[in-house]
Structures are given as C-alpha cells and as structure tokens.
Amino acid sequence: MTDSPLAPFLLPDGFARPHFGAVLREASVVPEITRYAVRAREERRLVRSRPVVERRPVRETTPVVLVPGFLAGDGTLMLMSRTLRARGYRTYRSHIHANVGCTLNAAAQLESRLEAIVHRRGTRAHVVGHSLGGMIARGLAVRRPDLVASIVTLGSPMLAPAAHHVALSWGVEGLVRLSRAGVPGVMSQECVAGSCARQSFDESRQPLPDDVAFTAVYSQRDGIVDWRACVDPVAHPVEVTASHVGMAVDPRVIDVVGAALRRHEERAVELPRRATA
C-alpha cells in the first residue's frame, strides 16, 4: 500500500489491486456504447410501430435514484436513466455533479436528495449506484432504511474499497494534494485514511434491514477494481460481461438492473411496507 494514499484497512487480506495492464480491458467500453446505440435505435423503431395510445409505458410508483461513481457525475448515468424511463421507471438524478469530495458529505447530500424525493412520491426509493456510488448507497441504506427500499450496486468494491487500479490511486492522491493546497470540496487525507474513511467503510459493512433488497452486479472483466470485492455476502450477486466504465452504458447491464428492480418490487409487495413519515 506504499503507492496508495488510502488507509491499509481499506484493502483487507484476500483482495488485490488489478494488475497494471488490466485497465486495457476498459477499451471494451467502445463496443459497449455502440451496443447501446444499436439497441436504442431498434427500440425507437419498435415504439414507432405501435399505436400512439400504446407508446407511453405504465409508470412504476417507486422512484429510482441513480448515483455516479468516483470522478463522475450524473451525466454518466444518463443513458441508463433514459432506458429505464422508457420502460416505465421514475428515475431521478442524485445531484452529484462530480463525485470527488468527501464520501460522508456525498452521503449526506444523497440523503437530503432522497428525503425530498420520498416526501414527494410518498414511498421509499430504489437506489442504483455505480462503483463508489454503490458504496455510498450501501452505507445510506444502513443508516436510513426509511428512505431506501432497495439498492443495486454496479462494480462497487464494498469489501475492499482500495482494491482498485493504481490509476485511481493517482486520482485520489491528486485530490488530496488539491485539498492540502486549500481547494475546497475535494477529498482530504482524512477522507481516505482517517476517521472519515473508517466510518464510511464500517457503515458499508453493517447488515441491512430485512426489508431492504440488495443486488450486487459485478464483472470478472472489470479492469478497475477487484471483482471479488464487489460480491457482498448479503447481496444477490449477478455476474455480467462488461468493463467497469461500461456497466453504466452496456444495454445488457441495464437489462440486469431493470430485472433487479422488478425483483425488488415483487419482494416489497410480499413484505410489510416501512413507514416513510
């Protein structure tokens, strides 16, 4: 861990950082985006072939909040949001424009966002998080199960947050240096190696309430994080074939997300609903 600014406890025994050349797997994001474009064109053609009265999908009542990964913003999940909306889901942005700040602060921001959405819709929300976004969602579901009906994580290394490629460590180190130089709103040393990091890690490891469903999506082709760190033992694991970045855009992964949301909705019907007041 000498070449990483993150605390050693964030890389428990049994996990490893992807080897240097693993990042080359991320080049598959190009065909993954192309696959999305082809699928979207086919779906638009199918919709246009239907009678006008049948073109609007029946809207699900439960809101779905999408949370971006490290160094990313809501725009990276725009294509996923667009597809889920076309299938009837009520999707919402997290309002995280760039996930580069303190994780606890990002969690507090997401918590406020969820409070507003839950108050408006009158029901708890599903939260879909990519990479770091999934880790934030996992911790928030522990603290505020009154806001979270379920979570779906995409390539989120909850079991070992530091089990990531050295390129990400360079990014973290850059943010820490900016913080030391007085730049506000970016990760500090405390966020990645101090009590802040410890609290975030501990919260993401606590058990979830029985009425909060959890699906963890992972890929052995992930070139950014150790896929083993993404398989939370309390989650329903689903393996996909995609790059780490591509999980946000590959239509096959979006299909998996949609299936998980349907499964979570069906499970919620069978359980007593938690009060959202």
Coordinates of N, CA and C in Angstrom, one line a residue, residues 42-132:
E42 N -33.1 0.3 -32.3 CA -34.1 -0.8 -32.5 C -35.4 -0.5 -31.7
E43 N -35.1 -0.1 -30.4 CA -36.3 0.1 -29.5 C -37.1 1.3 -30.0
R44 N -36.5 2.4 -30.5 CA -37.2 3.5 -31.1 C -38.1 3.1 -32.3
R45 N -37.5 2.2 -33.1 CA -38.2 1.8 -34.3 C -39.5 0.9 -33.8
L46 N -39.3 0.1 -32.8 CA -40.4 -0.7 -32.2 C -41.5 0.2 -31.7
V47 N -41.1 1.2 -30.9 CA -42.1 2.1 -30.3 C -42.9 2.8 -31.4
R48 N -42.2 3.3 -32.5 CA -42.9 4.0 -33.6 C -43.9 3.1 -34.3
S49 N -43.6 1.8 -34.3 CA -44.5 0.9 -35.0 C -45.8 0.6 -34.2
R50 N -45.9 1.0 -32.9 CA -47.1 0.8 -32.1 C -48.1 1.9 -32.3
P51 N -49.4 1.7 -32.0 CA -50.4 2.7 -32.0 C -50.0 3.8 -31.0
V52 N -50.3 5.0 -31.2 CA -49.9 6.1 -30.4 C -50.3 5.9 -28.9
V53 N -51.5 5.4 -28.7 CA -52.0 5.2 -27.3 C -51.2 4.1 -26.6
E54 N -50.4 3.3 -27.3 CA -49.7 2.3 -26.6 C -48.2 2.6 -26.4
R55 N -47.8 3.8 -26.8 CA -46.4 4.2 -26.8 C -45.9 4.6 -25.4
R56 N -46.8 5.1 -24.6 CA -46.4 5.6 -23.3 C -46.4 4.4 -22.3
P57 N -45.3 4.1 -21.6 CA -45.2 3.0 -20.7 C -46.0 3.3 -19.4
V58 N -46.5 2.2 -18.8 CA -47.1 2.4 -17.5 C -46.0 2.7 -16.5
R59 N -46.2 3.8 -15.7 CA -45.1 4.3 -14.8 C -45.2 3.5 -13.5
E60 N -44.0 3.0 -13.0 CA -43.9 2.4 -11.7 C -44.0 3.5 -10.7
T61 N -44.5 3.2 -9.5 CA -44.7 4.2 -8.5 C -43.5 4.5 -7.7
T62 N -42.6 3.5 -7.5 CA -41.4 3.6 -6.7 C -40.3 4.4 -7.5
P63 N -39.8 5.5 -6.9 CA -38.7 6.2 -7.6 C -37.4 5.5 -7.6
V64 N -36.6 5.7 -8.6 CA -35.3 5.1 -8.8 C -34.2 6.2 -8.9
V65 N -33.3 6.3 -7.9 CA -32.3 7.3 -7.9 C -31.0 6.7 -8.3
L66 N -30.3 7.3 -9.3 CA -29.1 6.8 -9.9 C -27.9 7.7 -9.3
V67 N -26.9 7.0 -8.8 CA -25.7 7.6 -8.2 C -24.4 7.3 -8.9
P68 N -23.7 8.3 -9.4 CA -22.5 8.1 -10.2 C -21.3 7.6 -9.3
G69 N -20.2 7.2 -10.0 CA -19.0 6.7 -9.4 C -18.0 7.8 -9.2
F70 N -16.8 7.3 -8.7 CA -15.7 8.2 -8.4 C -15.3 9.0 -9.7
L71 N -15.1 10.3 -9.5 CA -14.7 11.2 -10.5 C -15.8 11.5 -11.6
A72 N -17.0 11.0 -11.3 CA -18.1 11.0 -12.3 C -19.2 11.9 -11.8
G73 N -20.1 12.2 -12.7 CA -21.3 13.0 -12.3 C -22.6 12.3 -12.8
D74 N -23.7 12.9 -12.6 CA -25.0 12.3 -13.0 C -25.0 12.0 -14.5
G75 N -24.3 12.8 -15.3 CA -24.3 12.6 -16.8 C -23.9 11.3 -17.2
T76 N -23.0 10.6 -16.4 CA -22.5 9.3 -16.8 C -23.6 8.2 -16.8
L77 N -24.7 8.5 -16.1 CA -25.8 7.5 -16.0 C -27.0 8.0 -16.8
M78 N -26.8 8.9 -17.6 CA -27.9 9.5 -18.4 C -28.5 8.4 -19.3
L79 N -27.7 7.6 -20.0 CA -28.2 6.6 -20.9 C -29.0 5.5 -20.2
M80 N -28.5 5.2 -19.0 CA -29.2 4.2 -18.2 C -30.6 4.8 -17.7
S81 N -30.5 6.0 -17.3 CA -31.8 6.7 -16.9 C -32.8 6.8 -18.0
R82 N -32.3 7.1 -19.2 CA -33.2 7.2 -20.4 C -33.9 5.9 -20.7
T83 N -33.1 4.8 -20.6 CA -33.6 3.5 -20.9 C -34.6 3.0 -19.9
L84 N -34.3 3.2 -18.6 CA -35.2 2.8 -17.5 C -36.5 3.6 -17.6
R85 N -36.4 4.9 -17.9 CA -37.6 5.7 -18.1 C -38.5 5.2 -19.2
A86 N -37.9 4.8 -20.3 CA -38.6 4.3 -21.4 C -39.4 3.0 -21.1
R87 N -38.9 2.4 -20.0 CA -39.5 1.1 -19.6 C -40.5 1.3 -18.4
G88 N -40.7 2.6 -18.1 CA -41.7 2.9 -17.1 C -41.2 3.3 -15.7
Y89 N -39.9 3.3 -15.5 CA -39.4 3.7 -14.2 C -39.3 5.2 -14.0
R90 N -39.5 5.7 -12.8 CA -39.4 7.1 -12.5 C -38.0 7.3 -12.0
T91 N -37.1 7.7 -12.9 CA -35.7 7.9 -12.5 C -35.4 9.3 -12.0
Y92 N -34.5 9.4 -11.1 CA -34.0 10.8 -10.6 C -32.5 10.8 -10.5
R93 N -32.0 12.0 -10.7 CA -30.6 12.2 -10.6 C -30.2 12.4 -9.1
S94 N -29.0 12.1 -8.8 CA -28.5 12.3 -7.4 C -28.2 13.7 -7.1
H95 N -28.0 14.5 -8.1 CA -27.5 15.9 -8.0 C -26.0 16.0 -7.5
I96 N -25.3 14.8 -7.8 CA -23.8 14.8 -7.6 C -23.2 15.2 -9.0
H97 N -22.7 16.4 -9.1 CA -22.1 16.8 -10.4 C -20.8 16.2 -10.6
A98 N -20.0 16.0 -9.6 CA -18.7 15.4 -9.7 C -18.4 14.7 -8.4
N99 N -18.3 13.4 -8.4 CA -18.1 12.6 -7.2 C -16.6 12.6 -6.8
V100 N -16.1 13.8 -6.3 CA -14.7 13.9 -6.0 C -14.5 14.4 -4.5
G101 N -15.6 14.6 -3.8 CA -15.5 15.1 -2.4 C -15.5 14.1 -1.4
C102 N -15.6 14.5 -0.2 CA -15.7 13.6 1.0 C -16.9 12.7 0.8
T103 N -16.6 11.4 1.1 CA -17.7 10.4 0.9 C -18.9 10.6 1.9
L104 N -18.5 11.0 3.1 CA -19.6 11.3 4.1 C -20.4 12.5 3.7
N105 N -19.8 13.5 3.1 CA -20.5 14.6 2.6 C -21.4 14.3 1.4
A106 N -20.9 13.4 0.5 CA -21.7 12.9 -0.6 C -22.9 12.1 -0.1
A107 N -22.7 11.3 1.0 CA -23.8 10.5 1.5 C -24.8 11.5 2.1
A108 N -24.4 12.5 2.8 CA -25.3 13.5 3.4 C -26.1 14.2 2.3
Q109 N -25.5 14.5 1.2 CA -26.1 15.2 0.1 C -27.2 14.2 -0.5
L110 N -26.8 13.0 -0.7 CA -27.7 12.0 -1.3 C -28.9 11.8 -0.3
E111 N -28.6 11.8 1.0 CA -29.7 11.6 2.0 C -30.7 12.7 1.9
S112 N -30.2 13.9 1.7 CA -31.2 15.1 1.6 C -32.0 14.9 0.3
R113 N -31.3 14.5 -0.7 CA -32.0 14.3 -2.0 C -33.1 13.2 -1.9
L114 N -32.8 12.1 -1.2 CA -33.7 11.1 -1.1 C -34.9 11.5 -0.2
E115 N -34.6 12.3 0.8 CA -35.7 12.8 1.7 C -36.7 13.6 0.9
A116 N -36.2 14.4 0.0 CA -37.1 15.2 -0.8 C -37.9 14.4 -1.8
I117 N -37.3 13.4 -2.4 CA -38.0 12.5 -3.4 C -39.0 11.6 -2.6
V118 N -38.6 11.1 -1.5 CA -39.5 10.2 -0.8 C -40.7 11.0 -0.3
H119 N -40.5 12.2 0.2 CA -41.6 13.1 0.6 C -42.6 13.4 -0.5
R120 N -42.0 13.6 -1.7 CA -42.8 13.9 -2.9 C -43.6 12.7 -3.4
R121 N -43.0 11.6 -3.4 CA -43.6 10.4 -4.0 C -44.4 9.6 -3.0
G122 N -44.1 9.7 -1.7 CA -44.8 9.0 -0.7 C -44.4 7.6 -0.5
T123 N -43.2 7.2 -1.0 CA -42.8 5.8 -0.9 C -41.2 5.8 -1.0
R124 N -40.6 4.8 -0.4 CA -39.2 4.7 -0.4 C -38.7 4.5 -1.8
A125 N -37.4 4.8 -2.0 CA -36.8 4.8 -3.3 C -35.8 3.6 -3.5
H126 N -35.7 3.1 -4.7 CA -34.7 2.2 -5.1 C -33.5 3.1 -5.4
V127 N -32.3 2.6 -5.1 CA -31.1 3.4 -5.4 C -30.1 2.5 -6.2
V128 N -29.7 3.0 -7.3 CA -28.8 2.3 -8.2 C -27.5 3.1 -8.2
G129 N -26.4 2.4 -7.7 CA -25.1 3.1 -7.6 C -24.0 2.4 -8.4
H130 N -23.3 3.2 -9.2 CA -22.1 2.7 -10.0 C -20.9 3.0 -9.2
S131 N -20.1 1.9 -9.0 CA -18.8 2.0 -8.3 C -18.9 2.7 -6.9
L132 N -18.2 3.8 -6.7 CA -18.3 4.5 -5.5 C -19.8 4.9 -5.1

